[in-house]
Coordinates of C-alpha atoms and ligand atoms in Angstrom, one line a residue:
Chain A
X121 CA 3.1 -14.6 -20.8
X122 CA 5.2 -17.5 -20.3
X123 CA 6.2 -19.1 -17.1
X124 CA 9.1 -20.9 -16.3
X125 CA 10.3 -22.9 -13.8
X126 CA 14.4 -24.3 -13.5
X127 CA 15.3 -26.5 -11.2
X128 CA 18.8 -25.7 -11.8
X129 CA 21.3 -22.3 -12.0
X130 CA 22.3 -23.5 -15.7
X131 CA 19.2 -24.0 -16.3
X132 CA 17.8 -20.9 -15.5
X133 CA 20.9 -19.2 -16.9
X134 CA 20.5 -20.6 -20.3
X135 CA 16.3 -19.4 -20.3
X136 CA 17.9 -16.1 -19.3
X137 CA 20.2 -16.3 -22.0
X138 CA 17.2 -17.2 -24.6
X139 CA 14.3 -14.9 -22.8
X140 CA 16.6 -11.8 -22.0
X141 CA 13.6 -10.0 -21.7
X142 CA 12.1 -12.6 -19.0
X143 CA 11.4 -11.3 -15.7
X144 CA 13.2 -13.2 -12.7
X145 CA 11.1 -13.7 -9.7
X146 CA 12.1 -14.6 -6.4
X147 CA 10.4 -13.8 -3.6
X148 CA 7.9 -12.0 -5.8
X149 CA 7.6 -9.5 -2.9
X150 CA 8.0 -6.3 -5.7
X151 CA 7.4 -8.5 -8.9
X152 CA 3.6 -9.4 -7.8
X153 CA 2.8 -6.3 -6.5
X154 CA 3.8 -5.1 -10.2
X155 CA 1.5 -7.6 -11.9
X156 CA -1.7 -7.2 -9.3
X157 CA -1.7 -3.9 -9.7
X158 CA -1.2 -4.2 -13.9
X159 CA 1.7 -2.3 -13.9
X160 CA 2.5 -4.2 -17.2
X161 CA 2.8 -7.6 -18.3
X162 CA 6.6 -9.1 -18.6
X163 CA 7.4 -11.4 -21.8
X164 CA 7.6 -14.2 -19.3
X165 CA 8.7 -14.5 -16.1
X166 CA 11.5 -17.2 -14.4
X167 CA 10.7 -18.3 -11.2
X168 CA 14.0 -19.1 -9.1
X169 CA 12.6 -20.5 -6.7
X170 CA 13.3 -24.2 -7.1
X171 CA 17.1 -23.3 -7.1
X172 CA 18.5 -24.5 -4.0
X173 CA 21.8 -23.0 -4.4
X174 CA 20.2 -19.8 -4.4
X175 CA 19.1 -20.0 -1.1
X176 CA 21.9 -20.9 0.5
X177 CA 25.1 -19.2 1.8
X178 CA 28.6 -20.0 2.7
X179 CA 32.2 -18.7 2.7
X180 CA 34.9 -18.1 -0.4
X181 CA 38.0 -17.1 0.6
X182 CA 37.6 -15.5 4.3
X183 CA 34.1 -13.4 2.6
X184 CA 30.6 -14.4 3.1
X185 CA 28.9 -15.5 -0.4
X186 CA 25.5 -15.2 -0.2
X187 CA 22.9 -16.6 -2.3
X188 CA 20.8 -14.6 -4.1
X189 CA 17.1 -16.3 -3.1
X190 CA 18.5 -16.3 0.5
X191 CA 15.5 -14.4 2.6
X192 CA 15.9 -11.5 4.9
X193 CA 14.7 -14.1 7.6
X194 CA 17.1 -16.3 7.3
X195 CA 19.7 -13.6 7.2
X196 CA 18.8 -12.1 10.2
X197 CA 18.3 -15.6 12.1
X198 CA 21.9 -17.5 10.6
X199 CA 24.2 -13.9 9.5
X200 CA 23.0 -11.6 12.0
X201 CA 26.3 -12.3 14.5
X202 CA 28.6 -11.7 11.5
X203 CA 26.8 -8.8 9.9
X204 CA 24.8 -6.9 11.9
X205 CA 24.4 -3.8 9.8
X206 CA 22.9 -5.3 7.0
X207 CA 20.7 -7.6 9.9
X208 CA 19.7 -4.3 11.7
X209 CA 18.6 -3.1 7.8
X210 CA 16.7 -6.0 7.3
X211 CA 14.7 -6.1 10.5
X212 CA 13.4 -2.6 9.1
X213 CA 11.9 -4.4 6.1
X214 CA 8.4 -4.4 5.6
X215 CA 6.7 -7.1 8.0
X216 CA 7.3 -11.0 8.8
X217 CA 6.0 -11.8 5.7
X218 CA 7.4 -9.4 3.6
X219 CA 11.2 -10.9 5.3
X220 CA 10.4 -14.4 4.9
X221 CA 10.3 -14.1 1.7
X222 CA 11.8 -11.1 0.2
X223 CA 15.4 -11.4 -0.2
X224 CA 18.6 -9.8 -0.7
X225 CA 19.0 -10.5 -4.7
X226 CA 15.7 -8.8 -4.9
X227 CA 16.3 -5.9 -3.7
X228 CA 19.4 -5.4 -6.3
X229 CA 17.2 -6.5 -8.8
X230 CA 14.8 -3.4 -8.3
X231 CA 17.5 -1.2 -7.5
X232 CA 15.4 1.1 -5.5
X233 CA 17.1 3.9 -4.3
X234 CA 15.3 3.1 -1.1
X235 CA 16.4 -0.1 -0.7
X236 CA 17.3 -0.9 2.6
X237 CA 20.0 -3.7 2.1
X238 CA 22.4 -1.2 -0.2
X239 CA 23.4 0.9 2.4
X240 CA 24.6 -1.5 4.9
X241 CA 26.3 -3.7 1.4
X242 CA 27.9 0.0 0.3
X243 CA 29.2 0.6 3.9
X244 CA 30.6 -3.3 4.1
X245 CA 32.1 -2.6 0.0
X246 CA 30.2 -5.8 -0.9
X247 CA 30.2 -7.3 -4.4
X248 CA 27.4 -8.6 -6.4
X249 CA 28.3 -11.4 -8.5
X250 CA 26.5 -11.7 -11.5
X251 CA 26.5 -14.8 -13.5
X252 CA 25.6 -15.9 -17.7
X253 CA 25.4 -18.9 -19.7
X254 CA 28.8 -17.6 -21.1
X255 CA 30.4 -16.6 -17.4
X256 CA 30.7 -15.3 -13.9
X257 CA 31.9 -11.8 -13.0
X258 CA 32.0 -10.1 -9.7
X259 CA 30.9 -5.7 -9.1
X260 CA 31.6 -3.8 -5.9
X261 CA 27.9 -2.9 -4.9
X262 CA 29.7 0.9 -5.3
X263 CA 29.7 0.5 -9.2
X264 CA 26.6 -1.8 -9.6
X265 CA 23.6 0.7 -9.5
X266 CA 23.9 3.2 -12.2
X267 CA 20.5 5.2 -11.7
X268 CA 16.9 5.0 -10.3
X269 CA 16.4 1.3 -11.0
X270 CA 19.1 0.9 -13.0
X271 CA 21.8 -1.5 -12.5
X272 CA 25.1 -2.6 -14.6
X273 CA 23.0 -6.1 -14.9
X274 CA 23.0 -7.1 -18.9
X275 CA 19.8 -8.6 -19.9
X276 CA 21.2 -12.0 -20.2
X277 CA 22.6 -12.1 -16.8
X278 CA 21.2 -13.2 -13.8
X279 CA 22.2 -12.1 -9.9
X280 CA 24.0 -15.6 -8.5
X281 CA 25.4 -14.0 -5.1
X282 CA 26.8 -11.5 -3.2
X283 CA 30.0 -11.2 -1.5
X284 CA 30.7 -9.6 2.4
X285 CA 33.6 -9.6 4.6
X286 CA 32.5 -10.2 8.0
X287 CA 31.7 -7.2 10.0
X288 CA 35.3 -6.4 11.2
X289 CA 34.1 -3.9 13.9
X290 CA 30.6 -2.5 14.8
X291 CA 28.4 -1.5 12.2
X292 CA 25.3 0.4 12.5
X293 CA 22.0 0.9 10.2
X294 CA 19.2 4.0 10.7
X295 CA 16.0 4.8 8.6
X296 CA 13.4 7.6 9.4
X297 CA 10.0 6.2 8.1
X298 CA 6.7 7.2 9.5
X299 CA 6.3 4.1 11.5
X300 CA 8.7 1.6 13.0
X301 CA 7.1 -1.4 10.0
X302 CA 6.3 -1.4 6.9
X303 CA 7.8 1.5 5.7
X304 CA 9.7 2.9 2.3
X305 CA 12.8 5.0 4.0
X306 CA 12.3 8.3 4.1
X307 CA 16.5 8.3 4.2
X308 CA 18.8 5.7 5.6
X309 CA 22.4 5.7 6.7
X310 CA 24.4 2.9 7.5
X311 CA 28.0 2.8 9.1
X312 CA 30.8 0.1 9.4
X313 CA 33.9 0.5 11.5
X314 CA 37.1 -1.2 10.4
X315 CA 39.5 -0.5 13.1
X316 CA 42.4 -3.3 11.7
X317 CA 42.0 -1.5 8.7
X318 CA 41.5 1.8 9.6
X319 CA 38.3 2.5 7.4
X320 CA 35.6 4.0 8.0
X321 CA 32.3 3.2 5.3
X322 CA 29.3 4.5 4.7
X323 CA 26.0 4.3 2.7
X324 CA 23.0 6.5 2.1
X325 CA 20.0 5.4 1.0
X326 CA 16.7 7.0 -0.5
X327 CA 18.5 10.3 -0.9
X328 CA 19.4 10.3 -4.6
X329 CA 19.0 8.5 -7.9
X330 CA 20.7 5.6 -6.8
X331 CA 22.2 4.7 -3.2
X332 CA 25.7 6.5 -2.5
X333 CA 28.6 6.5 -0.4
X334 CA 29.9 9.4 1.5
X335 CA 33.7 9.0 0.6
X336 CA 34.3 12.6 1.7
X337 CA 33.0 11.9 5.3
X338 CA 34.7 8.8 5.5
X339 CA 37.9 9.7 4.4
X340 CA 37.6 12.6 6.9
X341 CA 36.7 10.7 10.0
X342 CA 39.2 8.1 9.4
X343 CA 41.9 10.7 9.7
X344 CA 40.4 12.6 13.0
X345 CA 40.8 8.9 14.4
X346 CA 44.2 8.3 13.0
X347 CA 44.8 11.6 13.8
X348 CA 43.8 11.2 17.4
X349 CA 45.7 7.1 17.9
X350 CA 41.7 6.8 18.4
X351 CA 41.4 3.4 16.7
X352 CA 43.8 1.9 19.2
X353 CA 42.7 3.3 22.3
X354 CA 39.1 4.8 21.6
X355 CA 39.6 7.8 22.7
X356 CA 36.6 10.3 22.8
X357 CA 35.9 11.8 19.6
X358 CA 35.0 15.1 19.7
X359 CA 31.3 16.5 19.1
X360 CA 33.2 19.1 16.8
X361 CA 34.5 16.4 14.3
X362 CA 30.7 14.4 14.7
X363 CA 29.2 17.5 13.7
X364 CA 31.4 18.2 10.7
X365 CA 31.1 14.1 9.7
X366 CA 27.6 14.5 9.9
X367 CA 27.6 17.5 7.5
X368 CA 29.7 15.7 5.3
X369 CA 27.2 12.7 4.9
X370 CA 24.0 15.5 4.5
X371 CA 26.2 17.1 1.6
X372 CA 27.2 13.7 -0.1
X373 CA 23.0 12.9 -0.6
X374 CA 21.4 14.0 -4.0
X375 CA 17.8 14.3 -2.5
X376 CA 14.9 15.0 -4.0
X377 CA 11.5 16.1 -2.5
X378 CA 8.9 13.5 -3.2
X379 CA 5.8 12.4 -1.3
X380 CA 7.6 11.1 1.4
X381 CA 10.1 13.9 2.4
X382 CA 11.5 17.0 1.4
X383 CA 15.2 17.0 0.3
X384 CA 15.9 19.4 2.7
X385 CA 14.5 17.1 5.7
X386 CA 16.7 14.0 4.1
X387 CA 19.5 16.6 3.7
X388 CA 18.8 17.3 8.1
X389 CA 17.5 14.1 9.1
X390 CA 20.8 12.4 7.8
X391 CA 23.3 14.3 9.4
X392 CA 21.2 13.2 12.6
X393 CA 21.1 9.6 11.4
X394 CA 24.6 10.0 10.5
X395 CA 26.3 11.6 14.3
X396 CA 24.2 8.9 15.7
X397 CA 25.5 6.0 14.0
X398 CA 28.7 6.9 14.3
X399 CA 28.5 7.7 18.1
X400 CA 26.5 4.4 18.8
X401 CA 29.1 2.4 17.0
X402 CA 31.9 4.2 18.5
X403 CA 30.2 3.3 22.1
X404 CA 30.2 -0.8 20.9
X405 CA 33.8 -0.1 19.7
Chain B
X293 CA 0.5 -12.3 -25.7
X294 CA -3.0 -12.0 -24.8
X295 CA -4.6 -13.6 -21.5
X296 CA -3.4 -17.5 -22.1
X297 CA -4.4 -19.6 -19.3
X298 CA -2.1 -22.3 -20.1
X299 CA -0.7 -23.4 -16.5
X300 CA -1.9 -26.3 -13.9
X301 CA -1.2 -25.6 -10.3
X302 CA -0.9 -28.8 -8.1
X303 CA -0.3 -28.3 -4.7
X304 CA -1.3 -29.6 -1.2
X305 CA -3.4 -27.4 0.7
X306 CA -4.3 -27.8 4.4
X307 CA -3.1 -31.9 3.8
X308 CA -5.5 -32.8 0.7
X309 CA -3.8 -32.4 -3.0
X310 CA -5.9 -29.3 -5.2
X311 CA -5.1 -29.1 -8.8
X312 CA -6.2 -26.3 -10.5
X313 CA -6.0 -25.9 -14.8
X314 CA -5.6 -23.2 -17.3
X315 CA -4.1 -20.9 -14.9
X316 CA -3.3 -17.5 -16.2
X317 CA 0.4 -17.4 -15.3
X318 CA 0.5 -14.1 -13.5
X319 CA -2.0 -15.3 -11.0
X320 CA -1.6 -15.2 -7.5
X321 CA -1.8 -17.8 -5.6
X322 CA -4.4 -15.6 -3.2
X323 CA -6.2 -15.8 -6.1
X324 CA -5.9 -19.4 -6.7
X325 CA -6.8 -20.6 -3.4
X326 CA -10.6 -18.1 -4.1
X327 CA -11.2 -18.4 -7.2
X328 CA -10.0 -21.5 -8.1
X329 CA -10.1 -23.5 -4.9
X330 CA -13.0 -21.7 -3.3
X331 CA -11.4 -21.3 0.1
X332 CA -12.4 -17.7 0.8
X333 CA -11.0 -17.5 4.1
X334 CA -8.1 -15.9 3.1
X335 CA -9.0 -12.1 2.3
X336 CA -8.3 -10.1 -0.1
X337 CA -7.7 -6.6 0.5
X338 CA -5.3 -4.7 -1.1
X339 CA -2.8 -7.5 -2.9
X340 CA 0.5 -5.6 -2.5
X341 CA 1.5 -6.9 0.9
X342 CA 0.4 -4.4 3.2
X343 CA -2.4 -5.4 4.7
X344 CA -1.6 -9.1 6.0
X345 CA -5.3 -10.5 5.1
X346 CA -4.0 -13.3 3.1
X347 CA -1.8 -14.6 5.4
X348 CA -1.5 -18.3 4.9
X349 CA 1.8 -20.5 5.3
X350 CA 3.8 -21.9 2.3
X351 CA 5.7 -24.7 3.6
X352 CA 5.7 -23.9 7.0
X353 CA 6.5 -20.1 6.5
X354 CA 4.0 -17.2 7.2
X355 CA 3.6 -15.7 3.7
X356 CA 1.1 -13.4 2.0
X357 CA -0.6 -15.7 -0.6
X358 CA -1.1 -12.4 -2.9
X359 CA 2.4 -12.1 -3.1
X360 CA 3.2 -15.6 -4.4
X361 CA 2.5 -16.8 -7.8
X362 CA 0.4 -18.9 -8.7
X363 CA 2.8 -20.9 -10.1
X364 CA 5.1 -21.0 -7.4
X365 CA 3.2 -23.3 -5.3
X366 CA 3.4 -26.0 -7.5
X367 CA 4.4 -28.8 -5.6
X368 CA 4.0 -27.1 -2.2
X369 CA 2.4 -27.5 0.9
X370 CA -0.1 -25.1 1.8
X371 CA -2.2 -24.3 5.5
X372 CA -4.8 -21.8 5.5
X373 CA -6.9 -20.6 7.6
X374 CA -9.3 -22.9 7.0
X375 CA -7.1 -26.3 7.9
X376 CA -4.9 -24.0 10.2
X377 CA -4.8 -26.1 14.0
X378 CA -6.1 -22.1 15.5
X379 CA -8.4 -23.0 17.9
X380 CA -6.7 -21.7 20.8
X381 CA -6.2 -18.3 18.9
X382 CA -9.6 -18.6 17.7
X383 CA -11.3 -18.7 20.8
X384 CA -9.0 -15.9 22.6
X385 CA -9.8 -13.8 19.4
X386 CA -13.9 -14.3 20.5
X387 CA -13.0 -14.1 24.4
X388 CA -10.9 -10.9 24.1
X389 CA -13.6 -9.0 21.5
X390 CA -11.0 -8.7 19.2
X391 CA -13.6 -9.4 16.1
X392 CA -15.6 -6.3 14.8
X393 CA -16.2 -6.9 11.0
X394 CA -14.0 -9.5 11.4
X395 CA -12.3 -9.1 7.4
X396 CA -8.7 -8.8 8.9
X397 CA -9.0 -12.0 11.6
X398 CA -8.2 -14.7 9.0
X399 CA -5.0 -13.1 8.4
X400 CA -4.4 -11.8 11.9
X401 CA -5.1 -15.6 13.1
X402 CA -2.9 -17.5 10.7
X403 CA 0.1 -14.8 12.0
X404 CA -0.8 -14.8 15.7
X405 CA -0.6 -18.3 15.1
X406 CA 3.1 -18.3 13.3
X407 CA 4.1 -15.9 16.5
X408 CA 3.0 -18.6 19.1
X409 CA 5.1 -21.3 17.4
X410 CA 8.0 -19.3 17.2
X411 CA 7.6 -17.5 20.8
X412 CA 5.3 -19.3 23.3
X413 CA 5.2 -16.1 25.4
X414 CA 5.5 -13.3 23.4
X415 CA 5.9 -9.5 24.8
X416 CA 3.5 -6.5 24.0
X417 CA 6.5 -5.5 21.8
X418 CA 7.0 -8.7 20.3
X419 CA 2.8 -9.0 19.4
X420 CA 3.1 -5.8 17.7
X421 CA 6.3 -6.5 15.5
X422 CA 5.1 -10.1 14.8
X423 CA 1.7 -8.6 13.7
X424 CA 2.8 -5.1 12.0
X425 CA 2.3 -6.5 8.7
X426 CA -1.5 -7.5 9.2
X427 CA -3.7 -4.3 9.3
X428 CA -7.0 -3.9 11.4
X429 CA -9.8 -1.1 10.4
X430 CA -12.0 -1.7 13.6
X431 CA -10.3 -2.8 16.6
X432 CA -7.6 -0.2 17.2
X433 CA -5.1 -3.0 18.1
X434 CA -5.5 -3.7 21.8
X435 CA -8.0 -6.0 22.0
X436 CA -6.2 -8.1 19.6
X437 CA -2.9 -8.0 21.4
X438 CA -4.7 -9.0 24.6
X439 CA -6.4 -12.2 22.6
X440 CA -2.3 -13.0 21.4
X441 CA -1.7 -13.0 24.8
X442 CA -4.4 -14.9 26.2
X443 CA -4.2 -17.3 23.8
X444 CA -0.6 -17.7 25.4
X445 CA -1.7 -18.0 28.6
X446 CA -3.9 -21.1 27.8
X447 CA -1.0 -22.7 25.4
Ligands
FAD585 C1 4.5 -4.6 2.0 C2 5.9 -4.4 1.5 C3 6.8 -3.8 2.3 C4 8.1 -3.6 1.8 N1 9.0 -3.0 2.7 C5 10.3 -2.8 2.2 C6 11.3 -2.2 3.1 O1 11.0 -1.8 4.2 N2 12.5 -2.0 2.6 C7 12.9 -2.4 1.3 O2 14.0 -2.3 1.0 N3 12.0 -3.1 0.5 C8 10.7 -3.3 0.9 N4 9.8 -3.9 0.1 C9 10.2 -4.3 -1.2 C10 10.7 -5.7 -1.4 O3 10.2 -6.5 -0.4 C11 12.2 -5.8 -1.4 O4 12.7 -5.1 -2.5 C12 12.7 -7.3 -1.5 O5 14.1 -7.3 -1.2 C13 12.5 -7.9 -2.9 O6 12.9 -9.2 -2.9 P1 12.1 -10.4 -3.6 O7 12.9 -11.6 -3.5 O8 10.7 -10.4 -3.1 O9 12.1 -9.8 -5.1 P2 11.2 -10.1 -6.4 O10 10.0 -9.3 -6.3 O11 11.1 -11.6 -6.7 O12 12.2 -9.4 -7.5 C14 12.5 -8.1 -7.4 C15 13.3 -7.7 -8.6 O13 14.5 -8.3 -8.7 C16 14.6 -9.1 -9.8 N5 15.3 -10.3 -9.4 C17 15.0 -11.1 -8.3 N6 16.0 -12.1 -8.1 C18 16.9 -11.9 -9.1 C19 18.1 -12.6 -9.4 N7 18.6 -13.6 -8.7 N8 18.8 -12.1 -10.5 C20 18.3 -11.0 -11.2 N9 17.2 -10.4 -10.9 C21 16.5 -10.8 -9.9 C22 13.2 -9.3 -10.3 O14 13.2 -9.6 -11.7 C23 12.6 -8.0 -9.9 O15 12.9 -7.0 -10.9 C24 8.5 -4.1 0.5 C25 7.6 -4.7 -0.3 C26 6.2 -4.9 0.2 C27 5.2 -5.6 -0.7
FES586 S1 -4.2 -8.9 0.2 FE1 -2.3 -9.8 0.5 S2 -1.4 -8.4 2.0 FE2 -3.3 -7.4 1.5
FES587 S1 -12.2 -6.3 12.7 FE1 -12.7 -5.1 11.0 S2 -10.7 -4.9 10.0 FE2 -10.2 -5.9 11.9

C-alpha cells in the first residue's frame, strides 16, 4: 500500500490521474472503518487532507460552492442560516466526532443509499463538480449516483466541490433510525420550498439502490398550490392533497427489506416523514 | 503489496514531538499513539467509530483517533487523555460515581471535556447529544451526566 500525501488540488489530481485505482481519503470516517475491519486493502490511498481549498467554501455566481473536505461541523456552524435542510441532515450524522470530521465529499464518494446529505442536495438540485488533471465538469446530484455505491465519478477524477443555491424558502430533513445518534437511516425525506419559483423538491434516502427524487409528488403539489394562489398567500392546504403527496413520495421509493427495515415500513414510514415535512415547512412558510 | 511498513509519523502529542518509523500505512493513528507511542489511555474498543473510546483531539478538534490514519497526523498537534488539562472533569467523574470498569472514561473525559469548552453550562439534552458518540457498558448514563454537570458547576 502506498500513501500519499498532496499539498495541493493539482497535485493530488495528477496522483489521481497516475493511481486511478488510489483510494481518496478525507475524513477517513468510512475509509478507516474499511481498512480496520480488513475489508480489503486499496492500491494506495491519497490523503486530502492537506488541501486547503478543499476545506473551504464560498459563492460562484449567486450558488454556494462548497469544498469537498469541508466537515459537517463546519457546515452546520458557518451554512446552517443559508441551508438549513442539508444542516438539519447533518446534525443527524453519527456523533461530534463522526461531524467534525466526516464531510460532505465523503458521503458522495461512498454513495450510500443512506446517505444523509443526498436528500437534502436532491431536494436543493445541487451539482457535484468533479474535477481531472485534463478538466472540470459539473453533475446535478439527480444524475450523479447511478446505483448502490455507484457514482458517474471516472477513476481518474476526484470530487472538487459542490454547488447549492441558497435555501430560497423553508426546507425540511426527516430520518427514522432507532435512536436520535448514531444511526444509518432507516428512510429519510427531505423537502425544499421554492415559492419565487414555484417548485417544490424532494429527496428520499435509504429506500432504493441509490437516493431518488419524487418528481411525481412534486410536480403534483406544486400544482395544488398554484392551483390554490397558495404560494402567494399560504393558504391552508388541504389534509386531502397532504395525504395524496405523501403517497406519492411512498410510491416513488424502491425499498428493500434489509436488517434495518422492511420495505413496507420505509414504504409507510415515508409518507409519514413526507406529510410532516411538508406541513412543518408549510408552517415556516 | 504485502505488509510494507515504509512510513514515519512525526507529530506533536500532548506538547512534546513523537516520531514513530516503519509505519504500516493503513495504521491508525489509535494505533499509533498504543502501539507505537505507548500511551494506552486512549481505548480501544471497537475501531469503527461507534464507541467514542479513543477520543482524543487532532488540532483542537474532538476526533476518534481510530478513525484517522496514521499518516494523517503527520505534522499535527495531538492531546490525549493523558496531557489533556481534565482535572476538573476528572474529579466530578470520581465525585459523581460515574467510573465502574472505567474502559469508556478516557474517551468520555476527553469529549465531556470538548463540551465544556464549547458550552460552559451545558443542558441534560446538550450532555447527551455532545456525548452520544461515546458508549458506556456500566453506568447506564446518569451518573455520568451528573459529573458533566458538576464539573460545570465548579468551572
Ligand atoms: C460511527 C459512524 C456513524 C456514522 N453515521 C452516519 C450517519 O448518520 N449518516 C451518514 O450519512 N453517514 C454516517 N457515517 C458515514 C460517514 O461518516 C459519512 O459517509 C461521511 O460523510 C464520510 O465522509 P469522510 O470525509 O469521512 O469520508 P472518507 O471516509 O474519507 O471517504 C469516503 C469515500 O469517499 C471517497 N472520497 C472522499 N473524499 C473524496 C473526494 N474529494 N473525491 C473523491 N472521492 C472522495 C473515499 O475514497 C471513500 O470512498 C457514519 C460513520 C461512522 C463511523
Ligand atoms: S475504538 Fe474508536 S470509536 Fe471505538
Ligand atoms: S464504566 Fe465500564 S464502560 Fe463505562
Amino acid at each position: 500500500m502506498e500513501f500519499m500525501q498532496p499539498a495541493t488540488w493539482s497535485e493530488a489530481l495528477a496522483m489521481k490521474a497516475a493511481h486511478p485505482e488510489a483510494t481518496p481519503i478525507a475524513g477517513g470516517t468510512d475509509v478507516m472503518v474499511g481498512l480496520n475491519l480488513d475489508h480489503g486493502r486499496p492500491e494506495s490511498i491519497i490523503d486530502l487532507t492537506r488541501i486547503r481549498e478543499l476545506g473551504e467554501w464560498g459563492s460562484d455566481d449567486g450558488w454556494l460552492r462548497i469544498g469537498a473536505g469541508v466537515t459537517y461541523t463546519k457546515l452546520i456552524d458557518e451554512l446552517g442560516d443559508r441551508l438549513p435542510g442539508l444542516a438539519m441532515a447533518s446534525r443527524t450524522v453519527g456523533s461530534p466526532q463522526i461531524r467534525n470530521r466526516g464531510t460532505v465529499g465523503g458521503n458522495l464518494g461512498t454513495a450510500s443509499p443512506a446517505g444523509d446529505a443526498h436528500p437534502p442536495l436532491l431536494a436543493a438540485d445541487a451539482q457535484v463538480e468533479l474535477a481531472s488533471a485534463t478538466g472540470t465538469r459539473r453533475v446535478p446530484v439527480r444524475e450523479f449516483f447511478t446505483g448502490p455505491k455507484q457514482t458517474t465519478m471516472r477513476k481518474d477524477e476526484l470530487i472538487a466541490a459542490f454547488l447549492v443555491e441558497p435555501a430560497a424558502g423553508p426546507q425540511q430533513f426527516s430520518k427514522v433510525g432507532t435512536r436520535n445518534a448514531m444511526v444509518i437511516a432507516v428512510c429519510s425525506f427531505a423537502l425544499a420550498l421554492d415559492p419565487a419559483r414555484r417548485r417544490v423538491g424532494t429527496g428520499i434516502g435509504s429506500a432504493g439502490p441509490t437516493p431518488l427524487r419524487a418528481t411525481e409528488a412534486e410536480r403534483f403539489l406544486e400544482g395544488v398550490l398554484d392551483e390554490q394562489g397558495s404560494w402567494d398567500r399560504r393558504t391552508r392546504v388541504s389534509e386531502a392533497a397532504v395525504t395524496r403527496f405523501g403517497e406519492l413520495v411512498a410510491s416513488a421509493a424502491r425499498p428493500i427489506d434489509d436488517v434495518r427495515g422492511t420495505a413496507a415500513y420505509r414504504r409507510h414510514a415515508l409518507s409519514v416523514l413526507a406529510r410532516r415535512c411538508f406541513t412543518w415547512a408549510w408552517a415556516a412558510a | 503489496m504485502g505488509v510494507g511498513r515504509r512510513l514515519k509519523v512525526d507529530c506533536t502529542v500532548n506538547g512534546s514531538r513523537h516520531v514513530a518509523d516503519g509505519v504500516w500505512e493503513g495504521e491508525s493513528l489509535l494505533y499509533v499513539l498504543r502501539e507505537r507511542f505507548g500511551l494506552y489511555g486512549s481505548k480501544n474498543a471497537c475501531e469503527q467509530g461507534e464507541c467514542g473510546s479513543c477520543s482524543v483531539y487532532l488540532d483542537g478538534t474532538l476526533v476518534c483517533a481510530c478513525l484517522v490514519l496514521g499518516g494523517q497526523a503527520n505534522g499535527r498537534s495531538l492531546v490525549t487523555i493523558e496531557g489533556l488539562d481534565g482535572e476538573k472533569v476528572e474529579q466530578a467523574f470520581v465525585e459523581a460515581g460515574a467510573v465502574q470498569c472505567g474502559f469508556c472514561t478516557p474517551g468520555l473525559v476527553v469529549a465531556a471535556h470538548d463540551l465544556l469548552q464549547r458550552v460552559p453550562r451545558p443542558t441534560d439534552a446538550q450532555i447527551r447529544e455532545a456525548l452520544a458518540g461515546n458508549i458506556c457498558r456500566c453506568t447506564g448514563y446518569a451518573k455520568i451526566i451528573a459529573a458533566v454537570h458538576m464539573a460545570a458547576g465548579s468551572a
